[in-house]
Amino acid sequence: MRAGPPPSQPRPPRSVLEIAAGRPFEAVWINQVGGVTFRLGEGRDVEFMKWTPRTSGIDLHEEAARLIWAAPFVVVPHVLELGRDAVSSWLVTSPIDGENAVDERWLQHPAPAVAAV
């Protein structure tokens, strides 16, 4: 499975519904192991929630630790919430200005993206 924008909106996990708390949301990215990134809210009230199944082998607590570590040195999303249950883990972050390094534009011309990183 190739990572990218979802071809259709997946059924949201319970944790996404709870954290969205009535705000609008949409899936914006699906990774190769079944994880989904959701945009929660609208306008100035936007957050991003990464959700991954426990079976993926990915622990979003480790990603949160890396974001917290990197924050004094580079622009990274702020960790707003972190959780896990019997079937998944999730990470809620603030948005940041910029483009995704795996956007089709940068996949076609990776040298500037690599240099920026």
CSV table of C-alpha atoms in Angstrom, one decimal, residues 12-113:
chain,number,residue,atom,x,y,z
A,12,PRO,CA,-13.4,7.1,11.9
A,13,PRO,CA,-12.2,5.2,15.0
A,14,ARG,CA,-14.0,5.9,18.3
A,15,SER,CA,-11.0,7.9,19.6
A,16,VAL,CA,-11.3,10.3,16.6
A,17,LEU,CA,-15.0,10.9,17.3
A,18,GLU,CA,-14.3,11.5,20.9
A,19,ILE,CA,-11.4,14.0,20.4
A,20,ALA,CA,-13.2,15.8,17.5
A,21,ALA,CA,-16.0,16.4,20.1
A,22,GLY,CA,-18.6,17.4,17.4
A,23,ARG,CA,-16.1,19.4,15.3
A,24,PRO,CA,-15.9,18.6,11.6
A,25,PHE,CA,-13.1,16.3,10.6
A,26,GLU,CA,-11.7,14.6,7.6
A,27,ALA,CA,-9.0,12.0,6.8
A,28,VAL,CA,-6.1,13.7,5.0
A,29,TRP,CA,-3.5,11.0,4.8
A,30,ILE,CA,-3.2,7.2,5.1
A,31,ASN,CA,0.1,5.5,5.7
A,32,GLN,CA,1.4,2.1,4.6
A,33,VAL,CA,0.5,0.4,7.9
A,34,GLY,CA,-3.1,1.5,8.1
A,35,GLY,CA,-2.5,4.7,10.2
A,36,VAL,CA,-4.7,7.7,9.3
A,37,THR,CA,-4.1,11.4,9.9
A,38,PHE,CA,-7.3,13.5,10.4
A,39,ARG,CA,-7.8,17.2,10.2
A,40,LEU,CA,-10.0,18.2,13.1
A,41,GLY,CA,-11.9,21.5,13.2
A,42,GLU,CA,-12.0,24.5,10.8
A,43,GLY,CA,-10.4,27.9,10.4
A,44,ARG,CA,-8.3,28.9,13.4
A,45,ASP,CA,-9.6,25.8,15.3
A,46,VAL,CA,-7.6,23.2,13.3
A,47,GLU,CA,-5.7,20.4,14.9
A,48,PHE,CA,-4.3,17.2,13.3
A,49,MET,CA,-4.7,13.8,14.8
A,50,LYS,CA,-2.6,10.8,13.8
A,51,TRP,CA,-4.2,7.5,14.6
A,52,THR,CA,-2.5,4.2,14.2
A,53,PRO,CA,-3.6,0.6,15.0
A,54,ARG,CA,-1.6,-1.2,17.7
A,55,THR,CA,-0.9,-3.9,15.1
A,56,SER,CA,1.1,-1.5,13.0
A,57,GLY,CA,4.1,-1.6,15.3
A,58,ILE,CA,4.2,2.2,15.4
A,59,ASP,CA,4.1,3.9,18.8
A,60,LEU,CA,3.0,7.5,18.5
A,61,HIS,CA,4.3,8.1,22.0
A,62,GLU,CA,7.8,7.8,20.5
A,63,GLU,CA,6.9,10.3,17.7
A,64,ALA,CA,5.6,12.7,20.3
A,65,ALA,CA,8.9,12.4,22.2
A,66,ARG,CA,10.9,13.2,19.1
A,67,LEU,CA,8.7,16.3,18.4
A,68,ILE,CA,9.1,17.6,21.9
A,69,TRP,CA,12.9,17.0,21.6
A,70,ALA,CA,13.1,18.8,18.2
A,71,ALA,CA,11.0,21.8,19.1
A,72,PRO,CA,13.8,24.0,20.5
A,73,PHE,CA,15.8,23.5,17.2
A,74,VAL,CA,13.3,23.5,14.3
A,75,VAL,CA,9.7,24.3,13.6
A,76,VAL,CA,7.6,21.2,14.5
A,77,PRO,CA,3.9,20.8,15.5
A,78,HIS,CA,3.2,21.2,19.2
A,79,VAL,CA,2.0,18.1,20.9
A,80,LEU,CA,-1.5,18.8,22.3
A,81,GLU,CA,-2.7,15.3,23.3
A,82,LEU,CA,-1.4,11.8,23.3
A,83,GLY,CA,-3.2,8.6,24.0
A,84,ARG,CA,-3.6,4.9,23.5
A,85,ASP,CA,-6.1,2.2,24.1
A,86,ALA,CA,-6.4,-1.5,23.5
A,87,VAL,CA,-6.6,-1.2,19.7
A,88,SER,CA,-4.7,2.0,18.8
A,89,SER,CA,-2.6,5.0,19.7
A,90,TRP,CA,-3.0,8.6,18.7
A,91,LEU,CA,-1.3,11.9,18.7
A,92,VAL,CA,-3.0,15.3,18.4
A,93,THR,CA,-0.8,18.3,17.2
A,94,SER,CA,-1.1,21.9,16.2
A,95,PRO,CA,-0.9,22.8,12.6
A,96,ILE,CA,2.3,24.5,11.2
A,97,ASP,CA,2.7,26.5,8.0
A,98,GLY,CA,4.4,24.7,5.2
A,99,GLU,CA,3.9,21.9,2.7
A,100,ASN,CA,4.2,18.1,3.3
A,101,ALA,CA,7.6,16.8,2.2
A,102,VAL,CA,5.8,13.9,0.4
A,103,ASP,CA,3.5,16.2,-1.6
A,104,GLU,CA,3.6,15.2,-5.3
A,105,ARG,CA,5.5,18.5,-6.0
A,106,TRP,CA,8.4,17.4,-3.8
A,107,LEU,CA,8.3,13.8,-4.9
A,108,GLN,CA,8.8,15.0,-8.5
A,109,HIS,CA,11.7,17.4,-7.4
A,110,PRO,CA,13.1,16.0,-4.2
A,111,ALA,CA,16.4,18.0,-4.1
A,112,PRO,CA,15.0,21.2,-2.6
A,113,ALA,CA,13.0,19.2,0.0
